[in-house]
PDB file of C-alpha atoms and ligand atoms in Angstrom:
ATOM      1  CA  UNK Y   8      -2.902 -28.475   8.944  1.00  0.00           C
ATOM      2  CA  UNK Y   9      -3.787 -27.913  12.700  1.00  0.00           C
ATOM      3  CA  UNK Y  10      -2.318 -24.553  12.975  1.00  0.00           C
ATOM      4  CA  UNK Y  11      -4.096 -23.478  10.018  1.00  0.00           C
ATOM      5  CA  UNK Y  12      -7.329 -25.099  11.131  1.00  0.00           C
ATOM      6  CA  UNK Y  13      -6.690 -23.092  14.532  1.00  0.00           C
ATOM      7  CA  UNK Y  14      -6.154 -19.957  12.221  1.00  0.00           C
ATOM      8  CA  UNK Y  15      -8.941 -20.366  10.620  1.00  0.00           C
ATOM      9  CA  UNK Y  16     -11.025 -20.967  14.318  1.00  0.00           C
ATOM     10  CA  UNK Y  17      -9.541 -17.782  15.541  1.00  0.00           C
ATOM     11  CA  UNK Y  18     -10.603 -15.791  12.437  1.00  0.00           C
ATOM     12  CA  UNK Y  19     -14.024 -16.718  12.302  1.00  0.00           C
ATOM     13  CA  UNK Y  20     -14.257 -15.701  16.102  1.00  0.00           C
ATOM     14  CA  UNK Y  21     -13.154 -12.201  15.652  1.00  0.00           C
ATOM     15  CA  UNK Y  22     -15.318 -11.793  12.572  1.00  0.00           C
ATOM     16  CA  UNK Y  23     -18.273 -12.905  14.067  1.00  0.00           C
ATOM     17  CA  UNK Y  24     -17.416 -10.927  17.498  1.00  0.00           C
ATOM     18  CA  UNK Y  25     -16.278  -7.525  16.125  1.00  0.00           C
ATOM     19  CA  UNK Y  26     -18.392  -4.985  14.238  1.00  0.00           C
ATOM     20  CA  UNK Y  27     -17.676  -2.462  11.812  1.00  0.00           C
ATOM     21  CA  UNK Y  28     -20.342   0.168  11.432  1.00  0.00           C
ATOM     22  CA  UNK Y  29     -21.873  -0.482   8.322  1.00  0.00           C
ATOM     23  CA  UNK Y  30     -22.829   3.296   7.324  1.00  0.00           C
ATOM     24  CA  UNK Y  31     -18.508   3.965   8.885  1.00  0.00           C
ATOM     25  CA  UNK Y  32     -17.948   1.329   5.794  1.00  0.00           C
ATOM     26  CA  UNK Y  33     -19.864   2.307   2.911  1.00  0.00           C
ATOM     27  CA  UNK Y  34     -18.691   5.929   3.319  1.00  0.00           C
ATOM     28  CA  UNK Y  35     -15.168   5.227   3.050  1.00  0.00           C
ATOM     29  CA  UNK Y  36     -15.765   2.690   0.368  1.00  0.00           C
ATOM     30  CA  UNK Y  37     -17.406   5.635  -1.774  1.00  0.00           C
ATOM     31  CA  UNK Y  38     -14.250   7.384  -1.248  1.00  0.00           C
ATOM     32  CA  UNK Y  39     -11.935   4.647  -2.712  1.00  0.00           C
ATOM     33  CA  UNK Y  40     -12.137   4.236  -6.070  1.00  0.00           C
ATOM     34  CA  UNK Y  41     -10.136   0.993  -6.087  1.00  0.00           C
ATOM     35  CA  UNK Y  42     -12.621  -0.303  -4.143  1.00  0.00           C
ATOM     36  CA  UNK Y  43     -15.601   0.772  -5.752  1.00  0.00           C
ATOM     37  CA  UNK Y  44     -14.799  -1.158  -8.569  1.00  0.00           C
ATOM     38  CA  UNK Y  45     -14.183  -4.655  -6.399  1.00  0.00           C
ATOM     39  CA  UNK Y  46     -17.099  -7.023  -7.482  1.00  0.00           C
ATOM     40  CA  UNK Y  47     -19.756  -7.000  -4.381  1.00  0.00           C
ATOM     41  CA  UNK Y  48     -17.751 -10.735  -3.159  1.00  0.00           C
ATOM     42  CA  UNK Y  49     -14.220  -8.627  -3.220  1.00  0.00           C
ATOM     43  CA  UNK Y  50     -15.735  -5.953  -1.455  1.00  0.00           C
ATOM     44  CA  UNK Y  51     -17.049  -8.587   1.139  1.00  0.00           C
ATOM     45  CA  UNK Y  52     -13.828 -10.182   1.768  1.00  0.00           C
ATOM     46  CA  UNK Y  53     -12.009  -6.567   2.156  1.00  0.00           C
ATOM     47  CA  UNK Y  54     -14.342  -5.752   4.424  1.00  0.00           C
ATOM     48  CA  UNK Y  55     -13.625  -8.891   6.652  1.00  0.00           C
ATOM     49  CA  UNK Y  56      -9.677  -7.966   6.317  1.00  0.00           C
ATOM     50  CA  UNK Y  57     -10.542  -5.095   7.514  1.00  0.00           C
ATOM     51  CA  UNK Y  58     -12.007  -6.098  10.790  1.00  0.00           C
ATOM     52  CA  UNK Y  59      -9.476  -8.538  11.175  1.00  0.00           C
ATOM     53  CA  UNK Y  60      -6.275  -5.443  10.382  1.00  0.00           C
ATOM     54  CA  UNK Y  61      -7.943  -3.252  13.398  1.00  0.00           C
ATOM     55  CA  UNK Y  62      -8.021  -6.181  15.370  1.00  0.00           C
ATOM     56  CA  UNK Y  63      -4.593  -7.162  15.057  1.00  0.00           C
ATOM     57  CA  UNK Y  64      -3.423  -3.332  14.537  1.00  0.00           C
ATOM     58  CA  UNK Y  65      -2.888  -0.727  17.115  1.00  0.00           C
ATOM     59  CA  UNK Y  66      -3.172   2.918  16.042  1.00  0.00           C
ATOM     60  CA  UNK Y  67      -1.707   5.385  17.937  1.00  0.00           C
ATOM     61  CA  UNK Y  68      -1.372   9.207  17.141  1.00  0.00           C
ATOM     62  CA  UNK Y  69       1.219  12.261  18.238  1.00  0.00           C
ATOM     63  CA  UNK Y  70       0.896  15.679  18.677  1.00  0.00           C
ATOM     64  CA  UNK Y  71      -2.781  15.823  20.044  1.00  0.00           C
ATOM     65  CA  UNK Y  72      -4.393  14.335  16.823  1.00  0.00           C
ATOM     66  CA  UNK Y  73      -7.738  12.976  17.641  1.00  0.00           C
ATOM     67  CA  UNK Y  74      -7.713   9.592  16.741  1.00  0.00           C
ATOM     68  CA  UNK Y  75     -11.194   8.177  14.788  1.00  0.00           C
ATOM     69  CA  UNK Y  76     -13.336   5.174  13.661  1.00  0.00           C
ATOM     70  CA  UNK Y  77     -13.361   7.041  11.146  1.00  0.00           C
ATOM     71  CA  UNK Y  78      -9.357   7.731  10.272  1.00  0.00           C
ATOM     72  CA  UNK Y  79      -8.845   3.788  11.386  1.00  0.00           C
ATOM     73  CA  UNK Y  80     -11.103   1.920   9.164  1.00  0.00           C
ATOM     74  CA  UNK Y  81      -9.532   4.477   5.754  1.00  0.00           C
ATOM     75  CA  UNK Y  82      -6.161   3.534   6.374  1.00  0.00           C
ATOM     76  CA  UNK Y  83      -7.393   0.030   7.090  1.00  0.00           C
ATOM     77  CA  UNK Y  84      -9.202   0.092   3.874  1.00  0.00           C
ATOM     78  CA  UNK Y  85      -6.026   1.341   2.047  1.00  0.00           C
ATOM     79  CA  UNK Y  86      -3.331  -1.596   3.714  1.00  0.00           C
ATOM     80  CA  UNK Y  87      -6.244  -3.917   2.983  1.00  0.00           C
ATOM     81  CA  UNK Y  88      -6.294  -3.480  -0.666  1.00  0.00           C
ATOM     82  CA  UNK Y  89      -2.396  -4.775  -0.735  1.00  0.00           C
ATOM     83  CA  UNK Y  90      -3.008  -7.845   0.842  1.00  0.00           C
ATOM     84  CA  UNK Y  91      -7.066  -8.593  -0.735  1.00  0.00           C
ATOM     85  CA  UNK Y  92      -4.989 -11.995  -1.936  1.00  0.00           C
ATOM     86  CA  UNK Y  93      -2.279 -12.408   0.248  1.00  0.00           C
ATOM     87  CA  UNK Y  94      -3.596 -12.233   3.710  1.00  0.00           C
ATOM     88  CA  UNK Y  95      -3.075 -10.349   6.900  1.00  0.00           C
ATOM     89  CA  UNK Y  96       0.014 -12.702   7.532  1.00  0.00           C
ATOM     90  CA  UNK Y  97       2.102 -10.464   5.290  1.00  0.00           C
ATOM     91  CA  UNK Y  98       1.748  -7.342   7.977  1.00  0.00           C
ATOM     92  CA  UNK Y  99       3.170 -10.093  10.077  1.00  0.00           C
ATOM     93  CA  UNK Y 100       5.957  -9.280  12.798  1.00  0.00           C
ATOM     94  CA  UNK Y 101       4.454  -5.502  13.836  1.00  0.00           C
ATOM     95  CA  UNK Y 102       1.654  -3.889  15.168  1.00  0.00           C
ATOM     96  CA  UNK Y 103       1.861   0.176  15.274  1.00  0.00           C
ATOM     97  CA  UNK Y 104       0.264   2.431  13.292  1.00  0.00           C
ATOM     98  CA  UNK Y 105       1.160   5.898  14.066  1.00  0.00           C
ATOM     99  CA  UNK Y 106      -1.060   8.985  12.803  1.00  0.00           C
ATOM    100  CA  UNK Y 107       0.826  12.710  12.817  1.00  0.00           C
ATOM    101  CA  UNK Y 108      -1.706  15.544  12.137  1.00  0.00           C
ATOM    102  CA  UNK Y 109       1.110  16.939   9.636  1.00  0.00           C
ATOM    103  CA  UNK Y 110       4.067  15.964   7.817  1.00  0.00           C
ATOM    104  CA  UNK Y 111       7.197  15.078  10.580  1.00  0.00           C
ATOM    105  CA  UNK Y 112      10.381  15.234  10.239  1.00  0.00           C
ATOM    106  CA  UNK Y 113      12.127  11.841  12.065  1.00  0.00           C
ATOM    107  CA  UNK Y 114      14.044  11.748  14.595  1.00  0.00           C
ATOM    108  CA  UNK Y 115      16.261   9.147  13.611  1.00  0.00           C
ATOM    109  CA  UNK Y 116      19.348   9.268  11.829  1.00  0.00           C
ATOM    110  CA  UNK Y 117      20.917   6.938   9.221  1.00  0.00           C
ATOM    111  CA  UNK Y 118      24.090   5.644   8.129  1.00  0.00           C
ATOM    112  CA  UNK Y 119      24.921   5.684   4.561  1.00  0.00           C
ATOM    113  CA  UNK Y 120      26.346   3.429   2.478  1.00  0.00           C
ATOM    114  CA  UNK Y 121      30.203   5.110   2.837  1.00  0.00           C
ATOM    115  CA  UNK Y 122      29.569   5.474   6.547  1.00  0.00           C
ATOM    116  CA  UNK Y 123      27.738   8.554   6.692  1.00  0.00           C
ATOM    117  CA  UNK Y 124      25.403   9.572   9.546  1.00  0.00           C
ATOM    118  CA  UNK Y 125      22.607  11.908   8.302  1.00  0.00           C
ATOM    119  CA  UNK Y 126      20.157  13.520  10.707  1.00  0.00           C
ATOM    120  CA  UNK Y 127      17.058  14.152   8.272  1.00  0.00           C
ATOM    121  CA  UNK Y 128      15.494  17.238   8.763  1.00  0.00           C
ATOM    122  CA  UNK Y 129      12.560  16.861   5.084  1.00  0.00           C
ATOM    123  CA  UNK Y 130       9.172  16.548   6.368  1.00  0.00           C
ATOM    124  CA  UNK Y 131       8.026  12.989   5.810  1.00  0.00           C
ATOM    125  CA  UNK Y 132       4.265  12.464   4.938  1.00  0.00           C
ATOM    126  CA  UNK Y 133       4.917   8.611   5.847  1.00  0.00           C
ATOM    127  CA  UNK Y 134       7.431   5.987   6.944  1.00  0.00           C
ATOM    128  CA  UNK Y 135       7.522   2.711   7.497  1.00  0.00           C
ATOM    129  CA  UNK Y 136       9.945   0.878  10.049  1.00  0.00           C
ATOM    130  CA  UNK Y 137      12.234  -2.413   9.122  1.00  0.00           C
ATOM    131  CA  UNK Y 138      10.459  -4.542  11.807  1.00  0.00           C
ATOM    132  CA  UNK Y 139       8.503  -1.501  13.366  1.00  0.00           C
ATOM    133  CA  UNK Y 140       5.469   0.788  12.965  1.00  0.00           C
ATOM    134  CA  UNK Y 141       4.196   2.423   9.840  1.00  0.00           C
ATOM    135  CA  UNK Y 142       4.137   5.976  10.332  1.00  0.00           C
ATOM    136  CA  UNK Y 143       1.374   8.581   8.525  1.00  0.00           C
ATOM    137  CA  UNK Y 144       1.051  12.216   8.206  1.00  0.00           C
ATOM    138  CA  UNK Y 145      -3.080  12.395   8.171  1.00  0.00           C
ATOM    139  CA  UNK Y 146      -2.766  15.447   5.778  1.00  0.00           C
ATOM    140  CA  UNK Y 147      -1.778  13.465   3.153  1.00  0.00           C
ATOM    141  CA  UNK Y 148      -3.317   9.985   3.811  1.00  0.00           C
ATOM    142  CA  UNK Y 149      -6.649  11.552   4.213  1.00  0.00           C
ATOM    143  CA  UNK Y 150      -6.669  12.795   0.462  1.00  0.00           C
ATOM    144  CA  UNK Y 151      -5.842   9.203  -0.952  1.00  0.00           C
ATOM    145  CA  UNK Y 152      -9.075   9.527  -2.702  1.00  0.00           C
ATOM    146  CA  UNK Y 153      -8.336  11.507  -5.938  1.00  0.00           C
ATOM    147  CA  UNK Y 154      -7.228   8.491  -7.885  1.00  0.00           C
ATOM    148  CA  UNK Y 155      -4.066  10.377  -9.110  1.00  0.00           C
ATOM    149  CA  UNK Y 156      -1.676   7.813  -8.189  1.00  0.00           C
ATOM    150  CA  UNK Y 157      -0.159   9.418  -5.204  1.00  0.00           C
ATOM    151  CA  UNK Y 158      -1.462   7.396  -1.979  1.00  0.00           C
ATOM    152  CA  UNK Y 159       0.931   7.728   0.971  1.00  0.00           C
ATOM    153  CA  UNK Y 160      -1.118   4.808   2.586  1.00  0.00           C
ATOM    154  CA  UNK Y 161      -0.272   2.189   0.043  1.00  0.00           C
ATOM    155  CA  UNK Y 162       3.206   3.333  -0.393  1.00  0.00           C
ATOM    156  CA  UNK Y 163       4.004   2.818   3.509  1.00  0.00           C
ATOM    157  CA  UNK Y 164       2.046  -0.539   2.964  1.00  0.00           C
ATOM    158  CA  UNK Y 165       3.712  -1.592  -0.050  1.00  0.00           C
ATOM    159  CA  UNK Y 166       7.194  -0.805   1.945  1.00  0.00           C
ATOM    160  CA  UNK Y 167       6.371  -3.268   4.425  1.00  0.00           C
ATOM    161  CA  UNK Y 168       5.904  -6.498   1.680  1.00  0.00           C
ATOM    162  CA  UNK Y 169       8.813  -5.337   0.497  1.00  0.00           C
ATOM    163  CA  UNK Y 170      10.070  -5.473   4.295  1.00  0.00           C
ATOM    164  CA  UNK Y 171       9.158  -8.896   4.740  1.00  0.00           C
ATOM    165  CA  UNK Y 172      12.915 -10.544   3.598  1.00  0.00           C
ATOM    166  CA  UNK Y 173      15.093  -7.484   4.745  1.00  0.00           C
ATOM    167  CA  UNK Y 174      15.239  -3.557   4.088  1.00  0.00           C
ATOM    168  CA  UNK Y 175      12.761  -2.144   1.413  1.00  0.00           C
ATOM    169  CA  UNK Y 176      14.900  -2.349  -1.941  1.00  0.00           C
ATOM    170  CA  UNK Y 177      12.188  -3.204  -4.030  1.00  0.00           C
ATOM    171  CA  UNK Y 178      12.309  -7.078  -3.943  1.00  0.00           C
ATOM    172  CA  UNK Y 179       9.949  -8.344  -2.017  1.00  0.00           C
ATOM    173  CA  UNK Y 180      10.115 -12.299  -1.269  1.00  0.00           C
ATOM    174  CA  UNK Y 181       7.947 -13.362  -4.561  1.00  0.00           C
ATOM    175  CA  UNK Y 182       5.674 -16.341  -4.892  1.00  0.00           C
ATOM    176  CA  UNK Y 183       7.014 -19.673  -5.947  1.00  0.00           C
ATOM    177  CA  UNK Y 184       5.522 -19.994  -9.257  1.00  0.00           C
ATOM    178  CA  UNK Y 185       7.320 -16.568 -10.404  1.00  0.00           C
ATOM    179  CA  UNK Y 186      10.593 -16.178 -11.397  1.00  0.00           C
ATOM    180  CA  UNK Y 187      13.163 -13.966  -8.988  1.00  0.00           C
ATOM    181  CA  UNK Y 188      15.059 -13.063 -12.469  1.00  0.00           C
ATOM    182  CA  UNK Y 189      12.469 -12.055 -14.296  1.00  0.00           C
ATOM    183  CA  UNK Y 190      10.944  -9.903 -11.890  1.00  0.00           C
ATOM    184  CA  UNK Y 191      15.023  -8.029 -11.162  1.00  0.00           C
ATOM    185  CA  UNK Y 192      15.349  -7.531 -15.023  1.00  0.00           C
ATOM    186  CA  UNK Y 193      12.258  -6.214 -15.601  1.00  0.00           C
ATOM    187  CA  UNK Y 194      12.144  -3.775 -12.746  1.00  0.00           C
ATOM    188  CA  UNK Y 195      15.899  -2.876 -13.484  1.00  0.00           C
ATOM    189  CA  UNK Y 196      15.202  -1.916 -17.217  1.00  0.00           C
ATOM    190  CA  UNK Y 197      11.995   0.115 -16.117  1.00  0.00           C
ATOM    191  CA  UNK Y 198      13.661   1.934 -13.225  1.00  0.00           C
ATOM    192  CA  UNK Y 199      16.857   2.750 -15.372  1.00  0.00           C
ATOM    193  CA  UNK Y 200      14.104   4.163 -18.111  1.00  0.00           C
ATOM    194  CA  UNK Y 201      12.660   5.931 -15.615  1.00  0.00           C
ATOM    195  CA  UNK Y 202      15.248   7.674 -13.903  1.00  0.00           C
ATOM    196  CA  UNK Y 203      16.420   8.954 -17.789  1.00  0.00           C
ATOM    197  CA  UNK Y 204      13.256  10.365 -18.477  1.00  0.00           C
ATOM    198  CA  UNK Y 205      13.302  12.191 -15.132  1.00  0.00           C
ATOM    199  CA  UNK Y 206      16.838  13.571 -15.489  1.00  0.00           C
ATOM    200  CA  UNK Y 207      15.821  14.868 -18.681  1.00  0.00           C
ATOM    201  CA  UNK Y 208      13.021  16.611 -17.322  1.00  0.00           C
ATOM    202  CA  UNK Y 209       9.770  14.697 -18.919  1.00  0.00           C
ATOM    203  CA  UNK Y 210       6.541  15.073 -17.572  1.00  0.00           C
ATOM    204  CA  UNK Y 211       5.982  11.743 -16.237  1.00  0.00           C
ATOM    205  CA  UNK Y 212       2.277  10.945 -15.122  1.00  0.00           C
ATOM    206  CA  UNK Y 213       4.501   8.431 -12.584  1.00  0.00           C
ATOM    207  CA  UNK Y 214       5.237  10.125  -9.601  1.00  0.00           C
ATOM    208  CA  UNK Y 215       9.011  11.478 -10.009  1.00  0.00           C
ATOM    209  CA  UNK Y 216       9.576   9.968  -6.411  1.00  0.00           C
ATOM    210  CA  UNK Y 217      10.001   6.951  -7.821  1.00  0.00           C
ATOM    211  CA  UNK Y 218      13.505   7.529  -9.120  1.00  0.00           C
ATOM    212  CA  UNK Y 219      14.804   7.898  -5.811  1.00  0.00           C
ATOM    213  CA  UNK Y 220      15.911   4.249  -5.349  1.00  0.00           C
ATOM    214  CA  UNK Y 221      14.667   0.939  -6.181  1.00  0.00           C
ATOM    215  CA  UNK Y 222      12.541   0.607  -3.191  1.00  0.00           C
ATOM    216  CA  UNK Y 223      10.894   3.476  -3.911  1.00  0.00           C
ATOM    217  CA  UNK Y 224      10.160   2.816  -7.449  1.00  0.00           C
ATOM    218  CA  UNK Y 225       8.528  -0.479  -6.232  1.00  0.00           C
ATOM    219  CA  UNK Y 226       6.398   1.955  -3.471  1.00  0.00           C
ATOM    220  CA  UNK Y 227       5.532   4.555  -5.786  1.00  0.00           C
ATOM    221  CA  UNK Y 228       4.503   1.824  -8.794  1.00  0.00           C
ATOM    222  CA  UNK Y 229       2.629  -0.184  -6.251  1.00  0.00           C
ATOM    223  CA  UNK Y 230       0.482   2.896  -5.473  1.00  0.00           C
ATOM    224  CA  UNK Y 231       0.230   3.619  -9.130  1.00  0.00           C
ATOM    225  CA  UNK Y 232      -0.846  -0.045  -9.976  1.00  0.00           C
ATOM    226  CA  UNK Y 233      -3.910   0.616  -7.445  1.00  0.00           C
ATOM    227  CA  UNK Y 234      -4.743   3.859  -8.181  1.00  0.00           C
ATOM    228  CA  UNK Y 235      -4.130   4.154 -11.995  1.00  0.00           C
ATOM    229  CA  UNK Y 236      -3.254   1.030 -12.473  1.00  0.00           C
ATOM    230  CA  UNK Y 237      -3.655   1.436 -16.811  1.00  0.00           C
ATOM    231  CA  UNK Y 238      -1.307   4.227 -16.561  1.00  0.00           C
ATOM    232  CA  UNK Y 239       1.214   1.874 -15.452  1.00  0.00           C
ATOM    233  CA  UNK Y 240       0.114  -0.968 -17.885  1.00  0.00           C
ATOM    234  CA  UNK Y 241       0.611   1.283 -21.003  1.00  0.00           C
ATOM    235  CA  UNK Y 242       4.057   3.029 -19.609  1.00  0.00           C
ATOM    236  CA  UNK Y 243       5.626  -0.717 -18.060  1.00  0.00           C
ATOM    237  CA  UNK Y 244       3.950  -3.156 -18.979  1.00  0.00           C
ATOM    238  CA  UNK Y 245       6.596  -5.332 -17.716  1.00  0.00           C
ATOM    239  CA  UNK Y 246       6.406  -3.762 -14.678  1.00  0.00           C
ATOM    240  CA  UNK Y 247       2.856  -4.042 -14.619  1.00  0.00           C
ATOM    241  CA  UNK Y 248       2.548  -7.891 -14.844  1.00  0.00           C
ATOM    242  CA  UNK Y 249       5.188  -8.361 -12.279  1.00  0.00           C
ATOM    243  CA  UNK Y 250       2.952  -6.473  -9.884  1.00  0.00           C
ATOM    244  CA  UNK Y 251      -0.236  -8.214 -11.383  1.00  0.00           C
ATOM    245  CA  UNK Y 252       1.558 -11.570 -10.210  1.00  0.00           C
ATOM    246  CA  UNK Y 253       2.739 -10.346  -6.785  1.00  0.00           C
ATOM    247  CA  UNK Y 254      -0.529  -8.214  -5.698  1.00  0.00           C
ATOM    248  CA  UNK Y 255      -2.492 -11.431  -7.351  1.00  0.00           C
ATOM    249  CA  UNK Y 256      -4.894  -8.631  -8.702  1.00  0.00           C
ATOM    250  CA  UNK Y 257      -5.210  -7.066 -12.248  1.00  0.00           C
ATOM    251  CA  UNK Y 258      -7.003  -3.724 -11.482  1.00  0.00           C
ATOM    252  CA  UNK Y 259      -7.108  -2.641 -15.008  1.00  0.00           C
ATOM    253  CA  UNK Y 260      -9.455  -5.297 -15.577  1.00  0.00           C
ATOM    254  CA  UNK Y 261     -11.720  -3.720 -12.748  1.00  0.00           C
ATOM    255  CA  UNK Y 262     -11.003  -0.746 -14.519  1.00  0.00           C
ATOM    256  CA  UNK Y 263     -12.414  -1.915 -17.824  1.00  0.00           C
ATOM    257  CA  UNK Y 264     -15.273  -3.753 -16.033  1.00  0.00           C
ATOM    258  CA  UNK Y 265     -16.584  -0.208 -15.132  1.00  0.00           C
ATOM    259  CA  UNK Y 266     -15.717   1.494 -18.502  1.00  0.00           C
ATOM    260  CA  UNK Y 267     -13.217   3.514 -16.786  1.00  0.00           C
ATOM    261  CA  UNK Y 268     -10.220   4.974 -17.968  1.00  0.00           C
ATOM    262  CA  UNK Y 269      -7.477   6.560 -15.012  1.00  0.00           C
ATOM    263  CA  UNK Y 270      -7.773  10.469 -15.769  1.00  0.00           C
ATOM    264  CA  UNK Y 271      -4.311  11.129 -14.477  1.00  0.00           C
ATOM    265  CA  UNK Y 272      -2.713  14.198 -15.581  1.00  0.00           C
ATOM    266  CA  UNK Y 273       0.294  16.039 -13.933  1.00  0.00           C
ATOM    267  CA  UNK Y 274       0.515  19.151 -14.285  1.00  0.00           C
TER     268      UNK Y 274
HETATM  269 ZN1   ZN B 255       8.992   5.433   0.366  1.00  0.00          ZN
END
């Protein structure tokens, strides 16, 4: 009760002492169509999030980028929307945010699972560390505002709630009132229908990325639940109310609010 009175104290301080330009705000808001249709009292409290992300954030960049207000507060905006009702305690245990001008290719190498050590050498457009920072390219998360249910931003993101009990494998710890069954069945059946229709060549208006593994099927639907989020209602609906119950947000009710329907189409 203490500490959270204390949290509570030290939240209101950096609220009241940091600013975000207001005009900074409302421009990247017009860009972000999932949060153009938050109700004016959303919008508020994504707005505070906001402030309180860059304050506990650090952004750094490579290769000469020149780092912005600007670039900050629309990948702040972006993380933000994840966590609207979950809090800034689920970016907990990190800090960096790194911005490449381009897509990188990482230095790192990984094991597989029969012992294999791969150097990667695919260009990344984003990455996000076990533990570590969340890594951008700025050509891609600075075109997050199409609505076409590709946002490199809230995939990272979405990696890093799934990162909170262990490597990203699309299980993310869940709330207590849902049911950890429930949620592995209905994500199993979707991916396994997925990764069919893929194989068989479908035009999915999902992002084929998602077949990749389980992790990124949760990524890839995560962005897809905030950016077309009635796309994935009518394909898994399953899926859908899983993410309604983890996110705490049904966007296709925003949707509907503003007459909207997602014009996704892949070509
Ligand atoms: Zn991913």
């Amino acid at each position: 009760m203490l500490l959270e009175a204390l949290r509570g104290w030290r939240r209101e301080r950096i609220l009241r002492r940091s600013s975000l330009d207001e005009r900074l705000w409302r421009q990247t808001v017009r860009r972000l169509r999932f949060v153009r249709h938050l109700s004016q009292q959303d919008r508020q409290r994504l707005r505070n999030l906001v402030v309180l992300f860059l304050h506990d954030k650090h952004f750094a960049t490579a290769r000469g980028l020149q780092l912005t207000a600007a670039m900050q507060v629309w990948v702040a905006a972006q993380a933000c929307i994840l966590i609207l009702e979950l809090g800034l305690d689920y970016y907990r245990g990190w800090s960096g945010i790194v911005l490449y001008p381009e897509q990188f290719v990482p230095r790192h190498q990984h094991t597989d699972e029969i012992g294999v050590v791969h150097q990667g050498d695919e260009p990344y457009a984003g990455e996000a560390w076990l533990g570590g920072p969340v890594v951008l390219s700025w050509a891609d998360a600075r075109g997050g505002d199409y609505a076409d249910g590709v946002n490199v931003v809230i995939h990272e993101f979405a990696h890093k709630l799934d990162m909170l009990n262990g490597e990203a494998n699309g299980f993310p710890p869940l709330h207590a009132e849902m049911g950890r069954q429930v949620w592995a069945e209905t994500f199993r059946k979707a991916y396994d229908d997925f990764c069919a229709r893929v194989d068989a060549d479908e035009d999915t208006l999902i992002d084929p990325y998602a077949g990749e593994s389980p992790g990124e099927f949760f990524a890839v639907l995560s962005e897809a639940f905030f950016e077309t989020p009635d796309v994935v209602r009518d394909e898994y609906p399953g899926v859908y109310a899983q993410l309604a119950q983890f996110y705490r947000q049904d966007p296709v009710r925003r949707l509907v609010a503003h007459g909207r329907r997602s014009t996704a189409v892949r070509g």
